[in-house]
Amino acid sequence: VKTYHRTIQSAIDAAEETGTVTLLKNISLNDDADGTATIPAEKTIEFELNEKTLTVSAVNTIVNKGNLTINGNGTIKGEITGESTTDYVVSNSGGNLTINSGVTITSTKGGLFNNGTVNLEGGVIESTSTENYAISNGGTLIANSGTIKSTYSGIYNNNGDFKLNGATIDVAHMGIRNLGTGTIALNSGEIIMKRTYQPKKRQKSKVHGFRKR
C-alpha cells in the first residue's frame, strides 16, 4: 500500500522496521525542519530518488543512524552557503550506507560525512567548493565503483579505513589526505589529479600611521 507524505521525515517515521521512501517529484527545500531527515538505528530504509532531484540548503540533510540504501538515477543537490569547510549534505552517523549506480550527491560544500560504514557501488559524490573535500571519512569507506569528484580534494581520511576497489577519484588538487591512524588500500581504480586548484589569495595587511624615512 502506497502512502503519500508531506516530508521525507514523516515517510521515514511511518515506515516499519523496513521500508521504501520514493521521491515523486523534484523538491526544493529551505533550511528548516522540512529539509532534513534522520534514519534511526532500528530502521532499514531504501531511498528511491526515482529520477528526481532533491535540492536543499540545510547541512546534514540526510542523517543515517540505521541502514540506508540510496537508489534511483536521481540527484541530492546541496546549495549550502557560509564559510564552514566541515558542512556536508549526507551524514552517515554510525550507520550502514550503500550508494548505488545512478545516484549523484553534489554540494557547494562537502558531499558525504561518514563515521559508520559506506559502500559506494556507483554514482557520483561531488563537491564544487574550492575548500571542501567531497568525502570526510572517519569510519569504513569502500569505493567499489562510481566517481568521487571535487574542485578541491577528494577524501579526508581522518582515522578512517578507506579501500579503493574500482572507483575513480577525480580532483583538482589532492586525491586522499590521510590522518591519524587512518588506513588506505589502493586495490584497483583510478586517481586523477588535474592540479588546476588555485588557493584563495590572502590580502596583504596594511599598517597605517607610519612613514618610512
PDB file of C-alpha atoms in Angstrom, residues 68-182:
ATOM      1  CA  LEU A  68      20.146   3.191   4.268  1.00  0.00           C
ATOM      2  CA  THR A  69      20.380   2.402   0.564  1.00  0.00           C
ATOM      3  CA  ILE A  70      20.095   5.231  -1.967  1.00  0.00           C
ATOM      4  CA  ASN A  71      18.917   4.229  -5.443  1.00  0.00           C
ATOM      5  CA  GLY A  72      17.321   5.616  -8.491  1.00  0.00           C
ATOM      6  CA  ASN A  73      19.131   7.729 -11.125  1.00  0.00           C
ATOM      7  CA  GLY A  74      18.488  10.982  -9.281  1.00  0.00           C
ATOM      8  CA  THR A  75      20.301  13.802  -7.525  1.00  0.00           C
ATOM      9  CA  ILE A  76      20.665  15.124  -3.989  1.00  0.00           C
ATOM     10  CA  LYS A  77      21.864  18.692  -4.506  1.00  0.00           C
ATOM     11  CA  GLY A  78      23.141  20.776  -1.618  1.00  0.00           C
ATOM     12  CA  GLU A  79      23.190  24.539  -2.083  1.00  0.00           C
ATOM     13  CA  ILE A  80      24.822  25.370   1.240  1.00  0.00           C
ATOM     14  CA  THR A  81      26.196  28.814   2.000  1.00  0.00           C
ATOM     15  CA  GLY A  82      28.588  30.059   4.683  1.00  0.00           C
ATOM     16  CA  GLU A  83      32.304  29.903   5.433  1.00  0.00           C
ATOM     17  CA  SER A  84      32.452  26.472   7.106  1.00  0.00           C
ATOM     18  CA  THR A  85      34.631  23.801   5.489  1.00  0.00           C
ATOM     19  CA  THR A  86      33.058  20.983   7.532  1.00  0.00           C
ATOM     20  CA  ASP A  87      29.482  21.090   6.215  1.00  0.00           C
ATOM     21  CA  TYR A  88      28.124  18.050   4.383  1.00  0.00           C
ATOM     22  CA  VAL A  89      24.824  17.148   2.702  1.00  0.00           C
ATOM     23  CA  VAL A  90      24.661  13.481   3.726  1.00  0.00           C
ATOM     24  CA  SER A  91      25.926  12.289   7.129  1.00  0.00           C
ATOM     25  CA  ASN A  92      26.338   8.580   7.851  1.00  0.00           C
ATOM     26  CA  SER A  93      26.378   8.745  11.636  1.00  0.00           C
ATOM     27  CA  GLY A  94      27.336   5.259  12.768  1.00  0.00           C
ATOM     28  CA  GLY A  95      25.021   3.558  10.285  1.00  0.00           C
ATOM     29  CA  ASN A  96      25.398   1.432   7.171  1.00  0.00           C
ATOM     30  CA  LEU A  97      25.018   3.326   3.894  1.00  0.00           C
ATOM     31  CA  THR A  98      25.021   1.971   0.346  1.00  0.00           C
ATOM     32  CA  ILE A  99      25.035   4.315  -2.651  1.00  0.00           C
ATOM     33  CA  ASN A 100      24.161   2.668  -5.944  1.00  0.00           C
ATOM     34  CA  SER A 101      24.709   3.455  -9.610  1.00  0.00           C
ATOM     35  CA  GLY A 102      22.810   6.437 -10.971  1.00  0.00           C
ATOM     36  CA  VAL A 103      22.832   8.414  -7.722  1.00  0.00           C
ATOM     37  CA  THR A 104      24.501  11.840  -7.645  1.00  0.00           C
ATOM     38  CA  ILE A 105      25.237  13.644  -4.383  1.00  0.00           C
ATOM     39  CA  THR A 106      26.585  17.097  -5.209  1.00  0.00           C
ATOM     40  CA  SER A 107      27.200  20.048  -2.924  1.00  0.00           C
ATOM     41  CA  THR A 108      28.585  23.562  -2.807  1.00  0.00           C
ATOM     42  CA  LYS A 109      30.260  22.325   0.403  1.00  0.00           C
ATOM     43  CA  GLY A 110      31.079  18.669   1.201  1.00  0.00           C
ATOM     44  CA  GLY A 111      29.122  15.739  -0.196  1.00  0.00           C
ATOM     45  CA  LEU A 112      29.355  12.965   2.420  1.00  0.00           C
ATOM     46  CA  PHE A 113      30.469  12.675   6.045  1.00  0.00           C
ATOM     47  CA  ASN A 114      30.995   9.138   7.348  1.00  0.00           C
ATOM     48  CA  ASN A 115      31.791   7.612  10.718  1.00  0.00           C
ATOM     49  CA  GLY A 116      29.946   4.375  10.054  1.00  0.00           C
ATOM     50  CA  THR A 117      30.238   2.057   7.033  1.00  0.00           C
ATOM     51  CA  VAL A 118      29.724   3.231   3.445  1.00  0.00           C
ATOM     52  CA  ASN A 119      29.709   1.060   0.337  1.00  0.00           C
ATOM     53  CA  LEU A 120      29.966   3.099  -2.843  1.00  0.00           C
ATOM     54  CA  GLU A 121      28.627   0.827  -5.577  1.00  0.00           C
ATOM     55  CA  GLY A 122      28.306   3.517  -8.241  1.00  0.00           C
ATOM     56  CA  GLY A 123      27.092   7.036  -8.747  1.00  0.00           C
ATOM     57  CA  VAL A 124      28.869  10.324  -8.087  1.00  0.00           C
ATOM     58  CA  ILE A 125      29.784  12.128  -4.863  1.00  0.00           C
ATOM     59  CA  GLU A 126      30.888  15.663  -5.657  1.00  0.00           C
ATOM     60  CA  SER A 127      31.989  18.902  -4.021  1.00  0.00           C
ATOM     61  CA  THR A 128      32.022  22.030  -6.181  1.00  0.00           C
ATOM     62  CA  SER A 129      33.795  24.011  -3.443  1.00  0.00           C
ATOM     63  CA  THR A 130      37.434  25.072  -3.651  1.00  0.00           C
ATOM     64  CA  GLU A 131      37.861  24.434   0.096  1.00  0.00           C
ATOM     65  CA  ASN A 132      35.821  21.314   0.910  1.00  0.00           C
ATOM     66  CA  TYR A 133      36.546  17.627   0.490  1.00  0.00           C
ATOM     67  CA  ALA A 134      33.981  15.542  -1.360  1.00  0.00           C
ATOM     68  CA  ILE A 135      34.051  12.978   1.483  1.00  0.00           C
ATOM     69  CA  SER A 136      35.166  13.117   5.107  1.00  0.00           C
ATOM     70  CA  ASN A 137      35.751   9.592   6.383  1.00  0.00           C
ATOM     71  CA  GLY A 138      36.244   8.544   9.985  1.00  0.00           C
ATOM     72  CA  GLY A 139      34.708   5.098   9.574  1.00  0.00           C
ATOM     73  CA  THR A 140      34.896   2.455   6.855  1.00  0.00           C
ATOM     74  CA  LEU A 141      34.576   3.591   3.241  1.00  0.00           C
ATOM     75  CA  ILE A 142      34.666   1.005   0.463  1.00  0.00           C
ATOM     76  CA  ALA A 143      34.607   2.500  -3.048  1.00  0.00           C
ATOM     77  CA  ASN A 144      33.805  -0.386  -5.385  1.00  0.00           C
ATOM     78  CA  SER A 145      32.552   1.747  -8.273  1.00  0.00           C
ATOM     79  CA  GLY A 146      31.438   5.280  -9.108  1.00  0.00           C
ATOM     80  CA  THR A 147      33.238   8.630  -9.031  1.00  0.00           C
ATOM     81  CA  ILE A 148      34.409  10.908  -6.227  1.00  0.00           C
ATOM     82  CA  LYS A 149      34.807  14.428  -7.640  1.00  0.00           C
ATOM     83  CA  SER A 150      35.951  17.758  -6.262  1.00  0.00           C
ATOM     84  CA  THR A 151      37.214  21.114  -7.464  1.00  0.00           C
ATOM     85  CA  TYR A 152      39.443  20.872  -4.384  1.00  0.00           C
ATOM     86  CA  SER A 153      40.267  17.445  -2.898  1.00  0.00           C
ATOM     87  CA  GLY A 154      38.647  14.039  -2.752  1.00  0.00           C
ATOM     88  CA  ILE A 155      38.790  12.248   0.603  1.00  0.00           C
ATOM     89  CA  TYR A 156      39.703  13.485   4.073  1.00  0.00           C
ATOM     90  CA  ASN A 157      40.514  10.168   5.770  1.00  0.00           C
ATOM     91  CA  ASN A 158      40.648  11.088   9.460  1.00  0.00           C
ATOM     92  CA  ASN A 159      41.361   7.871  11.421  1.00  0.00           C
ATOM     93  CA  GLY A 160      39.201   6.004   8.908  1.00  0.00           C
ATOM     94  CA  ASP A 161      39.603   2.880   6.806  1.00  0.00           C
ATOM     95  CA  PHE A 162      39.429   3.536   3.054  1.00  0.00           C
ATOM     96  CA  LYS A 163      39.533   0.935   0.294  1.00  0.00           C
ATOM     97  CA  LEU A 164      39.661   1.901  -3.386  1.00  0.00           C
ATOM     98  CA  ASN A 165      38.275  -1.170  -5.148  1.00  0.00           C
ATOM     99  CA  GLY A 166      37.412   0.144  -8.600  1.00  0.00           C
ATOM    100  CA  ALA A 167      36.057   3.680  -8.213  1.00  0.00           C
ATOM    101  CA  THR A 168      37.550   6.855  -9.696  1.00  0.00           C
ATOM    102  CA  ILE A 169      38.770   9.854  -7.691  1.00  0.00           C
ATOM    103  CA  ASP A 170      38.764  12.908  -9.976  1.00  0.00           C
ATOM    104  CA  VAL A 171      40.003  16.096  -8.291  1.00  0.00           C
ATOM    105  CA  ALA A 172      41.718  19.428  -8.929  1.00  0.00           C
ATOM    106  CA  HIS A 173      44.200  19.215  -6.049  1.00  0.00           C
ATOM    107  CA  MET A 174      44.671  16.195  -3.747  1.00  0.00           C
ATOM    108  CA  GLY A 175      43.168  12.742  -4.062  1.00  0.00           C
ATOM    109  CA  ILE A 176      43.352  11.499  -0.457  1.00  0.00           C
ATOM    110  CA  ARG A 177      44.566  13.081   2.765  1.00  0.00           C
ATOM    111  CA  ASN A 178      45.279  10.504   5.453  1.00  0.00           C
ATOM    112  CA  LEU A 179      45.476  11.498   9.119  1.00  0.00           C
ATOM    113  CA  GLY A 180      45.947   9.803  12.481  1.00  0.00           C
ATOM    114  CA  THR A 181      45.526   6.049  12.475  1.00  0.00           C
ATOM    115  CA  GLY A 182      43.774   6.034   9.102  1.00  0.00           C
TER     116      GLY A 182
END
